[in-house]
Amino acid sequence: MITHDRAYEVLRAAQETGADFAELFMEDTRANNITVTRGEVEDAASSHRHGAGIRVFAGIRTAYAYTADTSRGALLETARAAAAAIRGDGGTCAPFSPRDCRVIPRIPFADVRNDRRVKIARDAYDGAAGYSSEIVQAMTDCIDVDSDILVCNTEGVFARDRRCRMRLFVRAVASDGKSTQTGHEGPGYGMGFEGFDRIDAADVGKRAAECAVTMLHAPECPAASLPVVIDGGFGGVIFHEACGHSLEATSVSRGNSEFCGKLGMKVAADCVSAVDDGTMPGEWGSLRIDDEGTPTRRNLLIEHGILRGYLVDRLGGLRMNMPVTGSSRRQNYTYAPTSRMTNTFILPGEDDDDAMIADCPEGLYAKSMGGGSVNPLTGEFNFSVSECYWIRDGKILTPVRGATLIGRGTQVIARIDRVGKTMTMGQGMCGSISGSIPTNVGQPRIRVSELTIGGKGGNL
Amino acid sequence: MSFETFRDTIFTLARDHGAQAELYYVEGDTFTVRIDRQEVDSYTVAKSGGVGLRVQHDRRDGYAYTESFDNPHELFNKAFDNAGTISASDEHPMNGAQVYQDVREPENPTLSLTAAEKIELAKALERAALAADPRVERVAYDIISTQRASTRICNTRGLDAYQTEGFSYCYVSPVMRDGDELRDDAAYRVNAETTDVEGCAQEAVRNTARQFGGKPVAPGKYRVLWENVSLAELLSAFTPMFSAERAQHNMSPLKDKEGRKVAGEVTIIDDPLYPKYPRAFDAEGTPSITKTVVERGVLKTLLHNLKTAKKAGCASTSNASRRSAGSPVDVSPSQFYIAPGEVPYTELVKTLGEGLIIRDVMGLHAGVNAVTGEFSLLAKGALVENGAEVRPVEQITVSGTFLGMLEQTEAVGNDLKFGLPGSSVCGAPSMVFGSLMVSGK
């Protein structure tokens, strides 16, 4: 992608105004997306993203510049544009220690003809459309991304990685002529095209359709404040929103998190332990190295309710005087990296899944989640529930539609009173200041003793 | 290789393959500075550029995008191959040469400031926020950004359209403390108003301070006064409903509703020429057209690009869009707003009488479903009794359907305000609605 000599020249140009640290990130990404709607291939698009970003530090002050032109002249100009923004006391540039983490996938996307992508998208479509006559539309996307990246810096890092990921995304729409409901599923892996062997496309389509049809016949969810049982898989988005974002150095290092200064303190119930693990092979949120060239690792966040760690990037680490955790990520070269999550989940506990519902006089069972968001300063979060059921007298009474869960992060993790034995994960795209990145959320089935449930229904 | 050589090579390849080709070329530069405690905290400068290619062969469109201008053959082959994959048979016409109105960009002195002057402006914004109220503990975000972007669309049918846009904004988010309570909020100014750092800081501090002491209300049905900025955000999240592409795919509650009453006494306009962010043409090079989308509750038209218009047997409404230069042509509004009424804000509060003011909603990307028209959102605002505000409210959700809510419109304010622009920009006045389901404690 670039020779050592050229990289050295660019980094030195970035240090011309005295930066104590400079970093060059280069990227060459190819992506394909096939969309099937109404049973037909509607869109087929390919993209090739290519560019470089240069970051300089003078203490904790930083500047970032990027360019789509990676010629020598453009890289030097970009390096100087970043340098122009800071004044430092000067820094050195260590000799590079090359590290090549690239792994060739078993089936590279470039070797795959479009008809194989079309078959997957069509199978998913048929699975959804064939589920019920009430399915009036399904839209399926077969997506693959192959990214070749290089990170080098003035501390001797010169790291290459190749990141492949693929995903099948299905949205199903059910209607009875009067009202309409939707369901979605989006399994994906950090693998080459062989990852699709792990996915039963027709079944993915069917599950999205099943959710839409179930919700179509469900009454509106009542507004209430009650116990909520949340399933594993994408249910883990509750920890991601209620807690994960607030543990990122982006918020913590500036005092904008309700978890500031709480390391070693009790922040959650005893039954709650959680990690962020970027090393899990082939998972959607995994990376071998982060976007600063640091190897990823398994970071313990909460252990039996005690706060044990944050997610720390280089800048956050400087501000907080803490080591980096392999958590620095960005959507692409047009973003400076910052601390982000990878695969974040609550560890398995000892409680029985069925008893969580059986022991509940009245509450909500959230089987499948939509997305959410959080304000890390106050911990206020919200997320939508895509498939859920009302519990009465320890039994499922009826599916209900249109539920939203809200609360404050520290309150909610303190109120988790049951954690099941089997952890599963779900795939999402997480948005923050360094763009949209693939992350896994996960947990076993859990119960929160009380949450505010938003819905527009009345008595059931 | 130059854009012209690249283009000519692609067009020759297209002719050799009996295909049509359209290039969508974007280029721009960005400057952003963030100030923290009167120092430059982070600083971003960038030049970016990329070209999206749409190849039409045998009535099918394939797309490819690149940021590297060294291999037109590879780009063409990708797009041509993608076109061969398409099985849908909807015709998607391409524009030939067009004549455009002369569109004048609004004056924006911020765009010609030097980097040092922009940094000074951002520092002044932070100082103004810190000075506005003794409870301001610090400023979490303080940003000035300027951008220039140009778009060029040209195709083998003779279209060659070019336009440039400048944009600037300042944004400030103070953190305030009152006893144990910590709150944040934000305010922004765009384009010509970017230099109004004093007004921006005052507004941000006002937005933050009015949250202190907030608590939920009991669950139930409430009358609601939804404030302009927040209502514009809600409208923005529901814009896919107005897309003919969505409707033709059974993914909009407005399917087959043209000519029918879909909302209360509400008028919604889409105006690409509105003087805030005027543009001469859309993402297919169709000249801009102003239209009333909903007139006093009646849906007059959905939004069309050339493909959806051909299918519906009408003309494009100049609403072709591309999420990015690499994305297929879609449909989006341009400057899309609920027409203001004549009632001043203070009168709206009296009209509300008993109920809630909604000032801020969170979770729009998850809590809004534009396919079903439903929403359920975390909200903040204030409780109103006897026509006067009595206390702040937070940790509640508001739920309903967008059209159902518009159906219950009781009053429309005169305070039209636009949100921050994305691929489209939405505006709304503050409005009073009859009833909305609220959950709390």
Coordinates of C-alpha atoms in Angstrom, one line a residue, chain B:
Chain B
M1 CA -6.2 10.9 -14.8
S2 CA -8.4 14.0 -15.3
F3 CA -12.2 13.7 -14.8
E4 CA -12.7 14.6 -18.5
T5 CA -10.5 11.8 -19.7
F6 CA -12.0 9.4 -17.2
R7 CA -15.5 10.4 -18.4
D8 CA -14.7 10.1 -22.1
T9 CA -13.2 6.6 -21.6
I10 CA -16.3 5.5 -19.7
F11 CA -18.7 6.9 -22.4
T12 CA -16.7 5.2 -25.2
L13 CA -16.9 1.9 -23.3
A14 CA -20.6 2.4 -22.9
R15 CA -21.2 3.0 -26.6
D16 CA -19.1 0.0 -27.5
H17 CA -21.3 -2.1 -25.3
G18 CA -24.5 -0.6 -26.6
A19 CA -25.2 0.9 -23.1
Q20 CA -25.9 4.3 -21.7
A21 CA -23.8 5.7 -18.9
E22 CA -24.2 8.4 -16.3
L23 CA -21.5 9.7 -14.0
Y24 CA -22.3 11.4 -10.7
Y25 CA -19.2 13.1 -9.5
V26 CA -18.9 14.8 -6.1
E27 CA -16.0 16.7 -4.7
G28 CA -15.6 18.8 -1.7
D29 CA -13.6 20.2 1.2
T30 CA -14.4 20.3 4.9
F31 CA -13.0 22.2 7.8
T32 CA -14.0 21.5 11.4
V33 CA -12.5 22.8 14.6
R34 CA -13.5 21.8 18.1
I35 CA -12.5 24.0 21.0
D36 CA -12.1 22.8 24.6
R37 CA -11.2 25.2 27.4
Q38 CA -10.2 27.9 24.9
E39 CA -7.7 25.6 23.1
V40 CA -8.0 23.8 19.7
D41 CA -9.0 20.4 20.8
S42 CA -9.4 18.7 17.5
Y43 CA -9.2 20.0 14.0
T44 CA -10.2 18.3 10.7
V45 CA -9.4 19.4 7.2
A46 CA -10.2 17.3 4.2
K47 CA -10.5 17.1 0.5
S48 CA -12.7 14.3 -0.8
G49 CA -14.0 13.2 -4.2
G50 CA -15.6 10.2 -5.7
V51 CA -17.5 9.2 -8.8
G52 CA -20.6 7.0 -9.0
L53 CA -21.3 5.3 -12.3
R54 CA -24.7 4.1 -13.5
V55 CA -24.7 1.9 -16.5
Q56 CA -27.9 1.2 -18.3
H57 CA -28.1 -1.8 -20.6
D58 CA -31.1 -3.7 -21.8
R59 CA -33.3 -1.4 -19.6
R60 CA -31.4 -2.5 -16.5
D61 CA -29.2 -0.2 -14.2
G62 CA -26.0 -1.3 -12.6
Y63 CA -24.0 0.8 -10.2
A64 CA -20.3 1.2 -9.2
Y65 CA -18.4 3.8 -7.3
T66 CA -14.8 4.6 -6.9
E67 CA -12.5 7.2 -5.2
S68 CA -9.6 6.2 -7.4
F69 CA -9.4 7.7 -10.9
D70 CA -6.9 5.3 -12.4
N71 CA -9.0 2.5 -13.8
P72 CA -12.2 3.5 -15.7
H73 CA -12.3 0.0 -17.3
E74 CA -12.7 -1.7 -13.9
L75 CA -15.4 0.7 -12.9
F76 CA -17.3 0.2 -16.1
N77 CA -17.0 -3.6 -16.0
K78 CA -18.3 -3.7 -12.4
A79 CA -21.3 -1.5 -13.2
F80 CA -22.0 -3.4 -16.5
D81 CA -21.8 -6.7 -14.7
N82 CA -24.1 -5.4 -11.9
A83 CA -26.6 -4.3 -14.6
G84 CA -26.7 -7.8 -16.0
T85 CA -27.8 -9.0 -12.5
I86 CA -30.9 -7.0 -12.4
S87 CA -34.2 -8.8 -13.0
A88 CA -36.7 -6.1 -12.2
S89 CA -38.0 -4.6 -15.4
D90 CA -39.2 -1.1 -14.4
E91 CA -37.9 1.4 -16.9
H92 CA -35.6 4.0 -15.4
P93 CA -35.3 6.9 -18.0
M94 CA -32.1 9.1 -18.1
N95 CA -32.4 12.9 -18.6
G96 CA -30.9 14.5 -21.7
A97 CA -29.6 18.1 -21.8
Q98 CA -31.6 20.4 -19.4
V99 CA -32.0 24.1 -18.9
Y100 CA -31.8 25.3 -15.3
Q101 CA -32.9 28.3 -13.3
D102 CA -30.2 30.5 -12.1
V103 CA -30.0 29.7 -8.4
R104 CA -28.2 32.1 -6.2
E105 CA -26.6 30.8 -3.0
P106 CA -27.4 32.9 0.1
E107 CA -24.6 35.2 1.2
N108 CA -22.4 33.4 3.8
P109 CA -19.4 35.4 5.1
T110 CA -18.3 32.5 7.3
L111 CA -17.1 30.6 4.2
S112 CA -14.5 33.2 3.5
L113 CA -13.0 33.3 7.0
T114 CA -9.5 32.1 7.5
A115 CA -8.8 29.1 9.7
A116 CA -7.5 31.4 12.4
E117 CA -10.7 33.5 12.3
K118 CA -12.9 30.4 12.5
I119 CA -10.9 29.2 15.5
E120 CA -11.5 32.6 17.2
L121 CA -15.2 32.4 16.4
A122 CA -15.4 29.0 18.1
K123 CA -13.5 30.2 21.1
A124 CA -15.9 33.2 21.4
L125 CA -18.8 30.7 21.2
E126 CA -17.4 28.7 24.2
R127 CA -16.8 31.8 26.2
A128 CA -20.3 33.0 25.5
A129 CA -21.7 29.7 26.7
L130 CA -19.6 29.7 29.9
A131 CA -20.6 33.3 30.7
A132 CA -24.3 32.9 30.0
D133 CA -25.2 31.3 33.4
P134 CA -23.2 30.5 36.5
R135 CA -24.5 27.0 36.5
V136 CA -22.6 26.2 33.3
E137 CA -19.9 23.8 34.5
R138 CA -18.2 23.3 31.1
V139 CA -18.9 23.0 27.5
A140 CA -19.0 19.4 26.2
Y141 CA -19.0 20.3 22.4
D142 CA -18.0 23.6 20.8
I143 CA -17.6 23.3 17.0
I144 CA -17.4 25.4 13.9
S145 CA -17.5 23.7 10.5
T146 CA -17.5 24.9 7.0
Q147 CA -17.9 22.8 3.9
R148 CA -17.9 23.3 0.1
A149 CA -19.3 20.6 -2.2
S150 CA -19.7 20.4 -5.9
T151 CA -21.8 17.9 -7.9
R152 CA -21.5 17.2 -11.6
I153 CA -23.9 14.8 -13.4
C154 CA -23.2 13.9 -17.0
N155 CA -24.4 11.1 -19.2
T156 CA -24.3 9.7 -22.7
R157 CA -27.7 11.3 -23.5
G158 CA -26.1 14.8 -23.3
L159 CA -26.9 15.8 -19.8
D160 CA -24.2 17.9 -18.1
A161 CA -25.3 19.6 -14.9
Y162 CA -23.0 21.2 -12.4
Q163 CA -23.7 23.0 -9.1
T164 CA -21.8 24.0 -6.0
E165 CA -23.0 24.5 -2.4
G166 CA -21.4 26.0 0.6
F167 CA -22.5 25.3 4.1
S168 CA -21.3 26.4 7.6
Y169 CA -22.6 25.9 11.1
C170 CA -21.6 26.4 14.7
Y171 CA -22.8 24.1 17.5
V172 CA -22.5 24.3 21.2
S173 CA -23.5 22.0 24.0
P174 CA -23.1 23.2 27.6
V175 CA -23.1 21.0 30.7
M176 CA -24.9 22.6 33.6
R177 CA -25.2 21.6 37.2
D178 CA -27.8 22.6 39.8
G179 CA -27.1 20.8 43.1
D180 CA -26.9 17.1 42.1
E181 CA -28.6 17.5 38.8
L182 CA -26.5 17.5 35.7
R183 CA -28.0 18.4 32.3
D184 CA -26.9 19.1 28.8
D185 CA -28.5 20.3 25.6
A186 CA -27.3 22.2 22.5
A187 CA -28.0 24.9 19.9
Y188 CA -26.7 25.6 16.5
R189 CA -26.6 28.3 13.8
V190 CA -26.1 27.7 10.1
N191 CA -24.8 29.7 7.1
A192 CA -25.2 33.5 7.4
E193 CA -26.1 33.1 11.1
T194 CA -23.0 31.0 12.0
T195 CA -21.4 34.2 13.3
D196 CA -24.2 34.7 15.8
V197 CA -22.3 33.0 18.6
E198 CA -23.9 35.0 21.3
G199 CA -27.4 34.1 20.3
C200 CA -26.4 30.5 19.8
A201 CA -24.8 30.2 23.3
Q202 CA -27.8 31.9 25.0
E203 CA -30.2 29.5 23.3
A204 CA -28.1 26.4 24.2
V205 CA -27.9 27.5 27.9
R206 CA -31.7 28.3 27.9
N207 CA -32.4 24.8 26.4
T208 CA -30.3 23.2 29.1
A209 CA -31.4 25.2 32.2
R210 CA -35.1 24.7 31.6
Q211 CA -34.7 20.9 32.2
F212 CA -33.7 21.2 35.9
G213 CA -36.2 19.6 38.2
G214 CA -37.7 17.5 35.4
K215 CA -39.7 14.4 36.3
P216 CA -42.1 12.1 34.6
V217 CA -45.9 12.5 34.5
A218 CA -48.5 9.8 35.1
P219 CA -49.2 7.6 32.1
G220 CA -52.2 8.6 30.1
K221 CA -53.5 10.6 27.1
Y222 CA -52.3 14.2 27.0
R223 CA -52.9 17.2 24.8
V224 CA -49.6 18.2 23.3
L225 CA -47.8 21.3 22.0
W226 CA -44.9 20.0 19.9
E227 CA -42.2 22.6 19.5
N228 CA -40.9 23.5 16.0
V229 CA -37.3 22.1 16.0
S230 CA -38.3 18.8 17.5
L231 CA -41.4 18.5 15.3
A232 CA -39.1 19.1 12.3
E233 CA -36.9 16.2 13.4
L234 CA -40.0 14.0 13.6
L235 CA -41.1 15.0 10.2
S236 CA -37.6 14.3 8.9
A237 CA -37.8 10.7 10.3
F238 CA -41.1 10.2 8.5
T239 CA -40.1 11.6 5.1
P240 CA -39.7 8.1 3.5
M241 CA -43.5 7.8 3.8
F242 CA -43.8 10.5 1.1
S243 CA -41.6 8.6 -1.4
A244 CA -43.3 7.1 -4.4
E245 CA -40.6 4.4 -4.4
R246 CA -41.6 3.3 -0.9
A247 CA -45.3 3.5 -1.8
Q248 CA -44.8 1.4 -5.0
H249 CA -43.1 -1.2 -2.8
N250 CA -46.0 -1.4 -0.3
M251 CA -43.8 0.3 2.2
S252 CA -45.7 3.5 2.9
P253 CA -49.1 4.2 4.6
L254 CA -49.6 6.8 1.8
K255 CA -49.8 4.2 -0.9
D256 CA -52.7 4.9 -3.2
K257 CA -53.8 7.9 -1.1
E258 CA -53.2 10.6 -3.7
G259 CA -56.2 13.0 -3.8
R260 CA -57.5 11.7 -0.4
K261 CA -57.6 13.3 3.0
V262 CA -54.6 11.9 5.0
A263 CA -54.2 14.5 7.7
G264 CA -55.9 17.4 9.5
E265 CA -55.8 21.0 8.3
V266 CA -52.1 20.8 7.5
T267 CA -50.1 21.8 4.4
I268 CA -46.8 20.3 3.6
I269 CA -44.5 21.8 0.9
D270 CA -41.4 20.5 -0.8
D271 CA -39.4 23.4 -2.3
P272 CA -35.9 22.8 -3.7
L273 CA -35.7 26.5 -4.5
Y274 CA -36.5 27.7 -1.0
P275 CA -33.9 30.4 -0.3
K276 CA -32.3 28.6 2.6
Y277 CA -30.5 25.8 0.6
P278 CA -31.6 26.4 -3.0
R279 CA -30.6 23.9 -5.7
A280 CA -31.1 23.9 -9.4
F281 CA -31.6 20.2 -10.0
D282 CA -31.9 16.8 -8.3
A283 CA -29.7 13.7 -8.4
E284 CA -30.8 12.8 -11.9
G285 CA -30.4 16.4 -13.2
T286 CA -34.1 17.1 -13.3
P287 CA -34.7 20.9 -12.9
S288 CA -36.1 21.9 -9.5
I289 CA -39.9 22.1 -9.1
T290 CA -41.7 23.5 -6.1
K291 CA -44.9 21.6 -5.1
T292 CA -47.5 21.3 -2.4
V293 CA -47.4 17.7 -1.2
V294 CA -50.2 17.9 1.3
E295 CA -52.8 20.7 0.9
R296 CA -55.0 21.3 3.9
G297 CA -54.8 17.6 4.7
V298 CA -55.2 16.2 1.1
L299 CA -52.3 14.3 -0.4
K300 CA -51.7 16.1 -3.7
T301 CA -48.7 14.1 -4.8
L302 CA -46.0 11.7 -3.7
L303 CA -42.4 12.5 -4.4
H304 CA -41.0 11.1 -7.6
N305 CA -37.8 10.5 -9.5
L306 CA -37.7 9.5 -13.2
K307 CA -38.2 5.8 -12.5
T308 CA -41.2 6.1 -10.1
A309 CA -42.8 8.8 -12.3
K310 CA -42.6 6.5 -15.4
K311 CA -44.2 3.7 -13.4
A312 CA -46.9 6.0 -12.1
G313 CA -47.5 7.7 -15.4
C314 CA -46.6 11.2 -14.2
A315 CA -43.6 13.5 -14.4
S316 CA -40.7 13.5 -12.0
T317 CA -41.2 15.9 -9.1
S318 CA -37.4 16.6 -9.0
N319 CA -36.9 14.4 -5.9
A320 CA -34.3 12.0 -7.1
S321 CA -31.6 11.5 -4.5
R322 CA -28.5 9.5 -3.8
R323 CA -27.6 8.7 -0.2
S324 CA -24.0 9.0 -1.4
A325 CA -22.4 9.1 -4.8
G326 CA -22.1 5.3 -4.7
S327 CA -25.7 4.6 -3.9
P328 CA -28.5 3.8 -6.4
V329 CA -30.9 6.6 -7.3
D330 CA -33.6 6.9 -4.6
V331 CA -36.3 9.4 -3.7
S332 CA -36.1 12.1 -1.0
P333 CA -37.6 15.5 -0.3
S334 CA -35.5 18.6 -0.8
Q335 CA -36.5 21.4 1.6
F336 CA -39.6 19.9 3.1
Y337 CA -41.7 21.8 5.6
I338 CA -45.1 22.1 7.3
A339 CA -46.5 25.4 6.2
P340 CA -46.7 27.9 9.2
G341 CA -49.9 29.3 10.5
E342 CA -50.5 32.6 12.2
V343 CA -50.6 31.8 15.9
P344 CA -47.7 33.1 18.0
Y345 CA -46.1 30.6 20.4
T346 CA -47.5 32.3 23.6
E347 CA -51.0 31.8 22.2
L348 CA -50.3 28.2 21.4
V349 CA -49.5 27.6 25.1
K350 CA -52.9 29.1 26.0
T351 CA -54.6 27.1 23.3
L352 CA -53.1 24.0 24.8
G353 CA -54.6 24.9 28.2
E354 CA -53.8 21.5 29.9
G355 CA -51.2 19.2 28.6
L356 CA -47.6 18.7 27.7
I357 CA -45.0 20.7 25.7
I358 CA -42.7 18.4 23.8
R359 CA -39.3 20.0 23.2
D360 CA -36.9 17.2 22.6
V361 CA -37.3 13.5 21.4
M362 CA -34.6 10.9 21.4
G363 CA -34.2 7.6 19.5
L364 CA -35.7 8.7 16.2
H365 CA -33.7 6.1 14.3
A366 CA -35.2 3.3 16.2
G367 CA -38.5 4.6 17.6
V368 CA -39.9 5.8 14.3
N369 CA -41.3 3.3 11.7
A370 CA -41.9 5.0 8.4
V371 CA -43.4 1.9 6.9
T372 CA -46.2 1.7 9.4
G373 CA -46.3 5.4 10.3
E374 CA -45.9 4.7 14.0
F375 CA -43.6 6.3 16.6
S376 CA -42.8 5.7 20.2
L377 CA -40.1 8.0 21.5
L378 CA -38.3 9.1 24.7
A379 CA -39.3 12.8 25.2
K380 CA -38.6 15.9 27.3
G381 CA -40.6 19.0 27.8
A382 CA -42.9 20.7 30.2
L383 CA -46.3 20.3 31.9
V384 CA -48.9 23.0 31.2
E385 CA -51.8 23.8 33.5
N386 CA -54.4 26.5 33.0
G387 CA -52.5 27.8 29.9
A388 CA -49.2 28.2 31.7
E389 CA -46.1 26.2 32.0
V390 CA -45.8 24.7 35.5
R391 CA -42.7 22.4 35.5
P392 CA -40.2 20.5 33.4
V393 CA -41.0 16.9 32.3
E394 CA -38.6 14.1 31.4
Q395 CA -38.3 10.3 31.3
I396 CA -41.6 9.9 29.4
T397 CA -42.4 8.3 26.1
V398 CA -44.8 9.7 23.5
S399 CA -46.5 7.2 21.1
G400 CA -48.8 7.5 18.2
T401 CA -49.0 7.5 14.4
F402 CA -47.7 10.5 12.5
L403 CA -50.8 10.9 10.3
G404 CA -53.1 10.2 13.3
M405 CA -51.4 13.0 15.2
L406 CA -51.7 15.5 12.2
E407 CA -55.4 14.5 12.0
Q408 CA -55.8 16.1 15.4
T409 CA -54.1 19.4 14.6
E410 CA -55.8 22.1 16.7
A411 CA -53.4 25.1 16.1
V412 CA -50.4 25.8 13.9
G413 CA -47.8 28.3 15.0
N414 CA -46.1 31.1 13.0
D415 CA -42.6 30.0 14.1
L416 CA -41.4 27.9 11.1
K417 CA -37.9 26.6 11.8
F418 CA -35.7 24.2 9.8
G419 CA -33.4 21.5 11.3
L420 CA -29.9 20.8 10.3
P421 CA -29.6 19.7 6.7
G422 CA -28.7 16.1 5.7
S423 CA -29.7 14.8 2.3
S424 CA -32.9 16.8 2.8
V425 CA -33.8 19.5 5.3
C426 CA -37.1 19.6 7.1
G427 CA -38.9 22.4 8.8
A428 CA -42.0 22.8 11.0
P429 CA -43.8 25.4 13.1
S430 CA -44.8 24.6 16.7
M431 CA -48.2 22.8 16.7
V432 CA -50.9 21.8 19.1
F433 CA -52.4 18.3 18.8
G434 CA -55.5 16.9 20.5
S435 CA -54.3 13.7 22.1
L436 CA -51.2 11.6 22.4
M437 CA -50.4 8.5 24.5
V438 CA -47.7 9.2 27.2
S439 CA -46.0 6.7 29.5
G440 CA -44.1 7.7 32.6
K441 CA -44.2 6.7 36.2

